[in-house]
mmCIF file of N, CA and C in Angstrom:
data_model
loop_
_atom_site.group_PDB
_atom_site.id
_atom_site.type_symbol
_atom_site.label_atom_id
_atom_site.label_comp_id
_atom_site.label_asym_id
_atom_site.label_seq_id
_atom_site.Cartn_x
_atom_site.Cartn_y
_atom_site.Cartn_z
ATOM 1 N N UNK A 1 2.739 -22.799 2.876
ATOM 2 C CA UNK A 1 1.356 -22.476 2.540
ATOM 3 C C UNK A 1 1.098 -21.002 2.832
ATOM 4 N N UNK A 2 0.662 -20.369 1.735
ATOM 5 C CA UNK A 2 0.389 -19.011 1.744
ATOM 6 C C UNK A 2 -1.241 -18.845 2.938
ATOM 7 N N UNK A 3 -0.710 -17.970 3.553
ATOM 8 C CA UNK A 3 -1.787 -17.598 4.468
ATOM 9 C C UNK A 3 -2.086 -15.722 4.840
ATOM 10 N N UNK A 4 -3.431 -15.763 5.044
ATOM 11 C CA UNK A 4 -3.615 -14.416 5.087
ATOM 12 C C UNK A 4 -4.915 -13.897 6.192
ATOM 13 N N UNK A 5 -4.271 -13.256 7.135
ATOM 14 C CA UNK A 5 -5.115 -13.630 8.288
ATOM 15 C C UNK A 5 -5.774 -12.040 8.193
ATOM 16 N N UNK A 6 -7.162 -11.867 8.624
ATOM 17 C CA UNK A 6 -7.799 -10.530 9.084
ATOM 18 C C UNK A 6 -8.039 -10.495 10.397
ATOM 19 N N UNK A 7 -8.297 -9.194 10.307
ATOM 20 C CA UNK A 7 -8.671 -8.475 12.022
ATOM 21 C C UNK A 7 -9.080 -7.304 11.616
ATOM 22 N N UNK A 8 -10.082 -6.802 13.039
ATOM 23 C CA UNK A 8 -10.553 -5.879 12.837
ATOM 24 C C UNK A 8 -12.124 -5.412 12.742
ATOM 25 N N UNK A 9 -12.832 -6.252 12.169
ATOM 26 C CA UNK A 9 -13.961 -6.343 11.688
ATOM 27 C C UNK A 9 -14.950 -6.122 13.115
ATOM 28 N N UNK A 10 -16.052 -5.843 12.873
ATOM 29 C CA UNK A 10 -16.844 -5.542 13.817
ATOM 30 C C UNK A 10 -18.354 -5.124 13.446
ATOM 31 N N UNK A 11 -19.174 -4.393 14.517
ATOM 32 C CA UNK A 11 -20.526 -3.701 14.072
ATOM 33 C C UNK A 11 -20.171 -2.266 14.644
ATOM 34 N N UNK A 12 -20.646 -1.393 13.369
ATOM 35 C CA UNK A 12 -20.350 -0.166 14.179
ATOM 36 C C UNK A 12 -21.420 0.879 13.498
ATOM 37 N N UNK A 13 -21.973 1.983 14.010
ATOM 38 C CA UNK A 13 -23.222 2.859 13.837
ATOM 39 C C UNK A 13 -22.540 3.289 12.693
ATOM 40 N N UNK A 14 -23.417 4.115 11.201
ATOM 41 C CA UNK A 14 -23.309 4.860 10.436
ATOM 42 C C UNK A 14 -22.736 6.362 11.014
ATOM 43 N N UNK A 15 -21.454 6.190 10.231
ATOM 44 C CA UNK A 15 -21.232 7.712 10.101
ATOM 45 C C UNK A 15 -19.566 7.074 11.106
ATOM 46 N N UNK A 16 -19.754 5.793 11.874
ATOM 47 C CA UNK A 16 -18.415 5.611 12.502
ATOM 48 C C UNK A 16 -17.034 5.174 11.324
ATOM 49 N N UNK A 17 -16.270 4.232 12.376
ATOM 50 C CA UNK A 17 -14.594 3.762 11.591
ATOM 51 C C UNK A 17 -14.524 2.787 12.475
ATOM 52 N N UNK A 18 -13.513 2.338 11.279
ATOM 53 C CA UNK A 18 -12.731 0.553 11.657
ATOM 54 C C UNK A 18 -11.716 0.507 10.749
ATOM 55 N N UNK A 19 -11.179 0.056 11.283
ATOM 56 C CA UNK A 19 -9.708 -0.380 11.283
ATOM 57 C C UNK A 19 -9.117 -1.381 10.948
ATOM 58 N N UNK A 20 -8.970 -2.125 9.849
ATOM 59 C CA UNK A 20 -9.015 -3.378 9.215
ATOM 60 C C UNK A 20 -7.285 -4.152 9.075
ATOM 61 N N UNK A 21 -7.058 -4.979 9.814
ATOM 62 C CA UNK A 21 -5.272 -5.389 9.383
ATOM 63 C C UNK A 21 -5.587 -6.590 8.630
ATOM 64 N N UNK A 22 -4.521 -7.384 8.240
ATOM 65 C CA UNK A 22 -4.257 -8.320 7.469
ATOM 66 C C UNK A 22 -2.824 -8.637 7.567
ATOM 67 N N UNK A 23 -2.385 -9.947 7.675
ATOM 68 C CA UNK A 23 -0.977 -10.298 7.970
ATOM 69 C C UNK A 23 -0.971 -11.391 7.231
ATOM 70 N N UNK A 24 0.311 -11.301 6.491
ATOM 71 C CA UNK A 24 0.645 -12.481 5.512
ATOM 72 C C UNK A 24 1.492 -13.329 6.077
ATOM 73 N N UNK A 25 1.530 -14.499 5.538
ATOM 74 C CA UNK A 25 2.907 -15.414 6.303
ATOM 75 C C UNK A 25 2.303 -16.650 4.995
ATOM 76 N N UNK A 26 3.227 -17.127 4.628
ATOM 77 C CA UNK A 26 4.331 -18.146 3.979
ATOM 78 C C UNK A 26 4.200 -17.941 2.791
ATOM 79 N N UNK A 27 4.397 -16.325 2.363
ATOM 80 C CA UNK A 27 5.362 -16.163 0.933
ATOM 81 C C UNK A 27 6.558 -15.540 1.103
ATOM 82 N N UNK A 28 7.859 -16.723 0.430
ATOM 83 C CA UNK A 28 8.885 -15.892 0.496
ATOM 84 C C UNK A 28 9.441 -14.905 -0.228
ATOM 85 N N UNK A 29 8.868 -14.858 -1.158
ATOM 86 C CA UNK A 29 8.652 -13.564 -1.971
ATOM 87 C C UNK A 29 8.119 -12.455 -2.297
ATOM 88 N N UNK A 30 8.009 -11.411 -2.110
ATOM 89 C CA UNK A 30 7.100 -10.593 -2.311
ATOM 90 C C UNK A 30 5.985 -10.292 -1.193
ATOM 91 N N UNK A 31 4.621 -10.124 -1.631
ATOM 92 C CA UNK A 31 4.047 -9.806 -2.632
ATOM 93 C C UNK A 31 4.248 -8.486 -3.408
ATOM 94 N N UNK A 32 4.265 -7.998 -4.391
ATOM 95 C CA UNK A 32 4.419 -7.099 -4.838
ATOM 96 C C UNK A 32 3.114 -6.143 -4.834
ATOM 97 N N UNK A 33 2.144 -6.817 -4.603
ATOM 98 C CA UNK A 33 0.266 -5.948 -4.490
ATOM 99 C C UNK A 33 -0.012 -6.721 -3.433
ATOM 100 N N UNK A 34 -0.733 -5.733 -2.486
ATOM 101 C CA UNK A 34 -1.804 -6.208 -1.801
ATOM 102 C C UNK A 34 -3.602 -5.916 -1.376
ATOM 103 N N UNK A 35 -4.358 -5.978 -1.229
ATOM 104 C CA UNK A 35 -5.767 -5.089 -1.242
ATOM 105 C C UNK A 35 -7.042 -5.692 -0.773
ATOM 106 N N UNK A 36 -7.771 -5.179 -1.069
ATOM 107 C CA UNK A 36 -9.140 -5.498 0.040
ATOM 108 C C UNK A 36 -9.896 -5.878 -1.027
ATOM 109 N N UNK A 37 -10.737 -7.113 -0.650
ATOM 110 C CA UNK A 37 -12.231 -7.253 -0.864
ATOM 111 C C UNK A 37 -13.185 -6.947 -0.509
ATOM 112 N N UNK A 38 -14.409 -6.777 -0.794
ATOM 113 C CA UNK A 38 -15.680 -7.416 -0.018
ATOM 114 C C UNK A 38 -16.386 -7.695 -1.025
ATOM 115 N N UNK A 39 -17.240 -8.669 -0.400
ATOM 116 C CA UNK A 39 -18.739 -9.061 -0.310
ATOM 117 C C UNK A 39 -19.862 -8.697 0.084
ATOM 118 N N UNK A 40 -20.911 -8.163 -0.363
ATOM 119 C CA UNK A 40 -22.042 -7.489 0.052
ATOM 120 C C UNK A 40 -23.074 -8.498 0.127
ATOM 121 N N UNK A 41 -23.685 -9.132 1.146
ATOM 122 C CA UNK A 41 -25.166 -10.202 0.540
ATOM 123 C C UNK A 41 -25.651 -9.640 -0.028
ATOM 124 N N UNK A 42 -25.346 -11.286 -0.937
ATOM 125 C CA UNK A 42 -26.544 -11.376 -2.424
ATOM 126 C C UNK A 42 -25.826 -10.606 -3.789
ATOM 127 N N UNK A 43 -24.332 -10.015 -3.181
ATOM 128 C CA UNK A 43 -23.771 -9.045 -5.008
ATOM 129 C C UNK A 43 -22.585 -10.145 -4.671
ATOM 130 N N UNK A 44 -21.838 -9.575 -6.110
ATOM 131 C CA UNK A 44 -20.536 -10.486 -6.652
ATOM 132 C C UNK A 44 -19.692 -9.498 -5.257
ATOM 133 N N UNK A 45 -18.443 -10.631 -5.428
ATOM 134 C CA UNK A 45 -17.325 -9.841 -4.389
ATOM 135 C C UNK A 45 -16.842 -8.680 -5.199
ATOM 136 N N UNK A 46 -16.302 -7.443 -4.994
ATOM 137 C CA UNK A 46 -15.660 -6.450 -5.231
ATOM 138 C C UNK A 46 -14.552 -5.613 -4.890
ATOM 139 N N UNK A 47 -13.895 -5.283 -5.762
ATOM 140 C CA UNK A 47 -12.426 -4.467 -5.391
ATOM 141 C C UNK A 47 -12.783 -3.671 -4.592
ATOM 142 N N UNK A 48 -11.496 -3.160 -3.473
ATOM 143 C CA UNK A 48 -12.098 -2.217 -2.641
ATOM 144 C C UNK A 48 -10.991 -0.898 -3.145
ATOM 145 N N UNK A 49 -9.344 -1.663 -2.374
ATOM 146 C CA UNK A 49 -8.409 -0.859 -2.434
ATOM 147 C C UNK A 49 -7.092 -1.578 -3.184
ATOM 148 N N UNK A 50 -5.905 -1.055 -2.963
ATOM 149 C CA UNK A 50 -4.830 -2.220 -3.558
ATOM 150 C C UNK A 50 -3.963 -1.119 -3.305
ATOM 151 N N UNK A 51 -2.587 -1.751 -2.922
ATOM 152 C CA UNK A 51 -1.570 -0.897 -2.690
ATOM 153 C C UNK A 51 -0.300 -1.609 -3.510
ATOM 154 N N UNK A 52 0.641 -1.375 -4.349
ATOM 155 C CA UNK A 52 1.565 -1.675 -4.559
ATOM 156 C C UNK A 52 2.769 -1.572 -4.038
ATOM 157 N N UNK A 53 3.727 -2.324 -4.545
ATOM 158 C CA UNK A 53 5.318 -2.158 -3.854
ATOM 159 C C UNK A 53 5.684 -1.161 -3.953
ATOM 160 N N UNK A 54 5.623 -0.423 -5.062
ATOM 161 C CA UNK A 54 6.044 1.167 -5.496
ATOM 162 C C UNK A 54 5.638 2.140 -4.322
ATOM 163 N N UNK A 55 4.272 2.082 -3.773
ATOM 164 C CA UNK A 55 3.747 3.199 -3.581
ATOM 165 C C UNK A 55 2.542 3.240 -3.715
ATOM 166 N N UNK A 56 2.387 3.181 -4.941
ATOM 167 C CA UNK A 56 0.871 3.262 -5.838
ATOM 168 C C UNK A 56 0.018 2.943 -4.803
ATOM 169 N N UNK A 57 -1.014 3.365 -5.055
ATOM 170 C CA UNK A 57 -2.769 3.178 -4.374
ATOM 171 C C UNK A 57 -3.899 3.542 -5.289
ATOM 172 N N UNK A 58 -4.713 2.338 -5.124
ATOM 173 C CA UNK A 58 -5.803 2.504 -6.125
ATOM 174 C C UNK A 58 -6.953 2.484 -5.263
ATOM 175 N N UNK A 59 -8.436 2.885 -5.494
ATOM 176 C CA UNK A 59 -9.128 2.900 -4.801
ATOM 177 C C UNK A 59 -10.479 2.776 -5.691
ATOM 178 N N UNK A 60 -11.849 2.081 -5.022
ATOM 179 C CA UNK A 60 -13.167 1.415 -5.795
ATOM 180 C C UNK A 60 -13.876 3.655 -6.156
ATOM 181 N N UNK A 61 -14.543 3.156 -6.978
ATOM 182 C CA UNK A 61 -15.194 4.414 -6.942
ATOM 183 C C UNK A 61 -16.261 5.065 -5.397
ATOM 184 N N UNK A 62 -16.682 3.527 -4.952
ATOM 185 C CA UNK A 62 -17.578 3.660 -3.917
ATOM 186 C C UNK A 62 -16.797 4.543 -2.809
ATOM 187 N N UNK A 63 -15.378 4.561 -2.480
ATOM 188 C CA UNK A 63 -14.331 4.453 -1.626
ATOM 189 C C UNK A 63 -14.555 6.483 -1.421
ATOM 190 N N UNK A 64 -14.863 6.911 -2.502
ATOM 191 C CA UNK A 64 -14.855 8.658 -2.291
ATOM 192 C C UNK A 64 -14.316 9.093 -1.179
ATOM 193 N N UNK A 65 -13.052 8.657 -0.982
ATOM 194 C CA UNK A 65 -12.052 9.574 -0.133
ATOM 195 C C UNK A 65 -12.377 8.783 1.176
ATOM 196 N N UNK A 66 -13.202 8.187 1.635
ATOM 197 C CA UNK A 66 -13.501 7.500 2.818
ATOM 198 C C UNK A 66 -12.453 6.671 3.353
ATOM 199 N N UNK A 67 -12.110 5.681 2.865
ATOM 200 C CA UNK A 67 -11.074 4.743 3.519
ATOM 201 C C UNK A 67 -9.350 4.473 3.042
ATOM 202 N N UNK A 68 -8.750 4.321 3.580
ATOM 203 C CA UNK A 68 -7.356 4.325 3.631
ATOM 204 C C UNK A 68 -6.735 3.508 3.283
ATOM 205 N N UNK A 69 -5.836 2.700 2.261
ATOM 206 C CA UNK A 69 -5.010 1.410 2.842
ATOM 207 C C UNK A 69 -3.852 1.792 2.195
ATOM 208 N N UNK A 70 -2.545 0.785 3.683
ATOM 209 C CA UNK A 70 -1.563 1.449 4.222
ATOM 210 C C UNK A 70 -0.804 -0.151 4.152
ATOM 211 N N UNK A 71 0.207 -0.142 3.963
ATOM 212 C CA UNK A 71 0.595 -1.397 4.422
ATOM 213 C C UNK A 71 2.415 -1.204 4.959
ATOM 214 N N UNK A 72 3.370 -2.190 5.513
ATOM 215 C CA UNK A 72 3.934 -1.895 6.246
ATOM 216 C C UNK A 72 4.906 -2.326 4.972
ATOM 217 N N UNK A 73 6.162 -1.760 5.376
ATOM 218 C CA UNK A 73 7.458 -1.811 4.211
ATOM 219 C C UNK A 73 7.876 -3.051 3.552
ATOM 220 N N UNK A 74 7.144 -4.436 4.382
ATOM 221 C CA UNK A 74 8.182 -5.703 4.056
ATOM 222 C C UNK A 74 6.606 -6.013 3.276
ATOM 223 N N UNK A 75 5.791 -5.417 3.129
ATOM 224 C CA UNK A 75 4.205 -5.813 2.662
ATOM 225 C C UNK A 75 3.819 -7.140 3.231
ATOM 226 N N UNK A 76 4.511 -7.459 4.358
ATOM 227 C CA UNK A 76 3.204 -8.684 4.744
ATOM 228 C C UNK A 76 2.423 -8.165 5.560
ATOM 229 N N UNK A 77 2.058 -6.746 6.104
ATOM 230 C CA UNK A 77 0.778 -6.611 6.882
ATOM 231 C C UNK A 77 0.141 -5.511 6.124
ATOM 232 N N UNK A 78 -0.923 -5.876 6.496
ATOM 233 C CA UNK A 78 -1.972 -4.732 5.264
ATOM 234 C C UNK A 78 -2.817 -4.017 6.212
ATOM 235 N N UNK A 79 -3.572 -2.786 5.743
ATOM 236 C CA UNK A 79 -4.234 -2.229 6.831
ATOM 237 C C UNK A 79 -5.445 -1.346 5.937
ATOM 238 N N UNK A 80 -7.074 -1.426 6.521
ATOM 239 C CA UNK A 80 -7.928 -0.912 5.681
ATOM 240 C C UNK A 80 -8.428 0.155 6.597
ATOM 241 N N UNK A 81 -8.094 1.694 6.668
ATOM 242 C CA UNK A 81 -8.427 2.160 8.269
ATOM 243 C C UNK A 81 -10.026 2.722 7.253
ATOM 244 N N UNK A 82 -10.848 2.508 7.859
ATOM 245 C CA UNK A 82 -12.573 3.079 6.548
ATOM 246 C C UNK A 82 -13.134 4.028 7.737
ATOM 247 N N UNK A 83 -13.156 5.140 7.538
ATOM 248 C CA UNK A 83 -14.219 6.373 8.145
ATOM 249 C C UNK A 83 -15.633 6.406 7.212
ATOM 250 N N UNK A 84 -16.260 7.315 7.942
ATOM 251 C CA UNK A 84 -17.602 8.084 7.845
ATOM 252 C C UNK A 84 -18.375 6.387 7.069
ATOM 253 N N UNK A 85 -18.396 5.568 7.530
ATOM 254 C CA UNK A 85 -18.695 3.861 7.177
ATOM 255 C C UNK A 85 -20.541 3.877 6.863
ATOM 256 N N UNK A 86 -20.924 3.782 6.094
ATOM 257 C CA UNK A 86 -22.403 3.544 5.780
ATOM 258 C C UNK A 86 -22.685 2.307 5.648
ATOM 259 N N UNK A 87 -24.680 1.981 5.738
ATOM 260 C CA UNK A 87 -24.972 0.994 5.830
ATOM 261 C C UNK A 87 -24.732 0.060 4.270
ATOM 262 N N UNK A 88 -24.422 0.805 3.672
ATOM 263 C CA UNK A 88 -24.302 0.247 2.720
ATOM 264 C C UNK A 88 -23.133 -0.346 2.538
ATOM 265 N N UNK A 89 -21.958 -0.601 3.208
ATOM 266 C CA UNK A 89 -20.298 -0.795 3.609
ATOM 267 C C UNK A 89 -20.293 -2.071 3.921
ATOM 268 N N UNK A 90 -22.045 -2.765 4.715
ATOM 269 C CA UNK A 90 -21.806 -3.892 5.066
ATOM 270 C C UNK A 90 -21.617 -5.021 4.468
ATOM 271 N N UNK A 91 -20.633 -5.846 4.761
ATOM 272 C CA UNK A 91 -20.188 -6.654 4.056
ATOM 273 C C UNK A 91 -19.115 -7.384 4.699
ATOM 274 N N UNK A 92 -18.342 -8.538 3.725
ATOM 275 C CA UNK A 92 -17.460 -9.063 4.254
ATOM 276 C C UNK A 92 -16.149 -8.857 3.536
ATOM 277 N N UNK A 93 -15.180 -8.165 4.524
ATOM 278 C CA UNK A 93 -14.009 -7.624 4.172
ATOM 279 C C UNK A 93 -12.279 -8.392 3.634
ATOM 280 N N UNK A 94 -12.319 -9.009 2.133
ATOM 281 C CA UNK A 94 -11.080 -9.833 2.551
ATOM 282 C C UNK A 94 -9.720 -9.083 2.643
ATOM 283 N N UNK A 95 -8.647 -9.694 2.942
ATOM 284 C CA UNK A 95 -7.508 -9.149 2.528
ATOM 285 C C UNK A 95 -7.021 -10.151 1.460
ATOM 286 N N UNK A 96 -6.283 -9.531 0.374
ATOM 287 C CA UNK A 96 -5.663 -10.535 -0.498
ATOM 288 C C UNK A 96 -4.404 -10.224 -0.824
ATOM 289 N N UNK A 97 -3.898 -10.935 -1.865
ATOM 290 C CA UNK A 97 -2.079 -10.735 -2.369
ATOM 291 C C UNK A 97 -1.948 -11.227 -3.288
ATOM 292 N N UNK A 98 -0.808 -10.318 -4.292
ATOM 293 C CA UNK A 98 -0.918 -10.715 -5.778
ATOM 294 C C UNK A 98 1.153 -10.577 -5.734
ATOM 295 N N UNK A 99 1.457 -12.044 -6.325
ATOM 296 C CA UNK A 99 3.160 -11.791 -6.479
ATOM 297 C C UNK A 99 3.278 -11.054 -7.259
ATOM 298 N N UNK A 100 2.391 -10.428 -8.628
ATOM 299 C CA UNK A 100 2.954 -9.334 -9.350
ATOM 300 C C UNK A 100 2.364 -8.534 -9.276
ATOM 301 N N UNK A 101 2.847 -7.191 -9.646
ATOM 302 C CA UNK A 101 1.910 -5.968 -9.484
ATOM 303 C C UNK A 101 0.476 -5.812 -9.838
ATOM 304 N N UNK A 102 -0.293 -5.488 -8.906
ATOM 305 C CA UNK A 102 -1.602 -5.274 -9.490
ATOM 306 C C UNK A 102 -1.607 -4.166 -10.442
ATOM 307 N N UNK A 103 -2.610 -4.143 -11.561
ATOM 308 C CA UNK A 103 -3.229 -3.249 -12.621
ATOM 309 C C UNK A 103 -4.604 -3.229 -12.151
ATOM 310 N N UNK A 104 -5.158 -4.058 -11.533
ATOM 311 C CA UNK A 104 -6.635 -4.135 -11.372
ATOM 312 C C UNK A 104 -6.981 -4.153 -9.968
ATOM 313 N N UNK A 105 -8.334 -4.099 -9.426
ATOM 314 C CA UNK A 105 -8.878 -4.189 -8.043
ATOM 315 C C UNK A 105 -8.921 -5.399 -7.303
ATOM 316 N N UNK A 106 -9.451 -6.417 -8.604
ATOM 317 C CA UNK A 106 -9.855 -7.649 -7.904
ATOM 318 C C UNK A 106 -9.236 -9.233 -8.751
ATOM 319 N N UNK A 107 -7.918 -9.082 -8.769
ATOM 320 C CA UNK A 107 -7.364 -10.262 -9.908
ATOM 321 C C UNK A 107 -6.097 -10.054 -8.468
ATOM 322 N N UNK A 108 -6.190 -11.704 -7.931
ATOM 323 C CA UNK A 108 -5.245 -11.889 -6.656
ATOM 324 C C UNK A 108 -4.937 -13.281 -6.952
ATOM 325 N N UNK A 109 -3.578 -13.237 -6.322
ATOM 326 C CA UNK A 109 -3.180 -15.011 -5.996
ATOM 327 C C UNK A 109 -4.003 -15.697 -5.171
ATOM 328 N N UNK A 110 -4.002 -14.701 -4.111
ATOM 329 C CA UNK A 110 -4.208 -15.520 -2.602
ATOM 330 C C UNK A 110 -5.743 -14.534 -1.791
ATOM 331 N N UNK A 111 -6.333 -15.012 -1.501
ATOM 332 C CA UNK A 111 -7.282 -14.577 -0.425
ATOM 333 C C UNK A 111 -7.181 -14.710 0.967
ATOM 334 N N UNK A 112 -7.434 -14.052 1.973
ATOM 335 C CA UNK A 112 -8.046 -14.463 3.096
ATOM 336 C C UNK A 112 -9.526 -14.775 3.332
ATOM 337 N N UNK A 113 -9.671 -15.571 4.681
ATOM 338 C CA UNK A 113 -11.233 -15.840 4.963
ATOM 339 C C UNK A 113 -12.023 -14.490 5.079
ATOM 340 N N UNK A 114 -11.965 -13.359 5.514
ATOM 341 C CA UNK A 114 -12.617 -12.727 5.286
ATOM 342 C C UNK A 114 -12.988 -11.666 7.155
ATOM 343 N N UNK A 115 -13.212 -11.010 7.309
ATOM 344 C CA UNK A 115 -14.188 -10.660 8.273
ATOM 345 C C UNK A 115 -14.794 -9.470 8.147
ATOM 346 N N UNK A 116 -15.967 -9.982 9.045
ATOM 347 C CA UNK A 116 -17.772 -9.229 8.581
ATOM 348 C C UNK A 116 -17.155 -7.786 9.662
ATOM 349 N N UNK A 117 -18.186 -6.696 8.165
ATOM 350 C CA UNK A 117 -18.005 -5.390 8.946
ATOM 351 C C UNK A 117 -19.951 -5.251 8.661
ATOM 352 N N UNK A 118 -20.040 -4.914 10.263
ATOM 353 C CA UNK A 118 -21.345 -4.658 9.813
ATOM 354 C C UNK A 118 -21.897 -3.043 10.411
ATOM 355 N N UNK A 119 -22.634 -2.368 9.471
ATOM 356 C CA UNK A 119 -22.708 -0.858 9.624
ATOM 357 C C UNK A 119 -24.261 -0.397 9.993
ATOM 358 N N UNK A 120 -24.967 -0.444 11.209
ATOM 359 C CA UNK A 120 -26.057 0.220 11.474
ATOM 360 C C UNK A 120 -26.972 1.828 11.232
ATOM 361 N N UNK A 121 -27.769 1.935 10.701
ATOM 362 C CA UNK A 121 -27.972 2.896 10.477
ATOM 363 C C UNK A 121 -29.131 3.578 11.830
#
């Protein structure tokens, strides 16, 4: 059973950072993409980031140089490091995984549950 665990999440003042991981366990293959969600109350969920096997990194328009994702060589751990974080950021952060390469932000196999980043102004 494909599983995809987060960490990281928290409340933190406008203008701070967080540090977002994600760890995969029971695909023996791959993934070849991995990347972030969120959820904003009350909007649809949205692409954040996505990293491929290659290299590649894609990033949401909202993202303007702000946040990072990094993931480790065997791609089962993922990592969302987000600076200068606004109230508008708040939301709920997933990690996900796609066995073939992503082209897009938000088209995944697998999800995680999610955890809340919440941003005070």
């Amino acid at each position: 059973q494909v599983q995809l665990m987060e960490s990281g999440g928290g409340a933190v003042q406008a203008g701070g950072s967080l540090k977002l991981s994600c760890v995969l366990s029971g695909l023996t293959h791959g993934p070849q993409c991995m990347g972030w969600l969120r959820q904003i109350p009350g909007k649809a969920r949205e692409g954040v980031a996505i990293a491929n096997s290659d290299g590649s990194t894609r990033y949401a328009d909202f993202v303007q140089g702000r946040f990072t994702i990094s993931r480790d060589i065997d791609m089962k751990t993922l990592y969302l490091e987000m600076n200068s974080l606004k109230p508008d950021d708040t939301a709920i952060y997933y990690c996900a995984a796609q066995r073939t390469f992503c082209f897009n932000l938000w088209s995944f196999d697998y999800r995680g549950q999610g955890t809340q980043v919440a941003v005070s102004s």
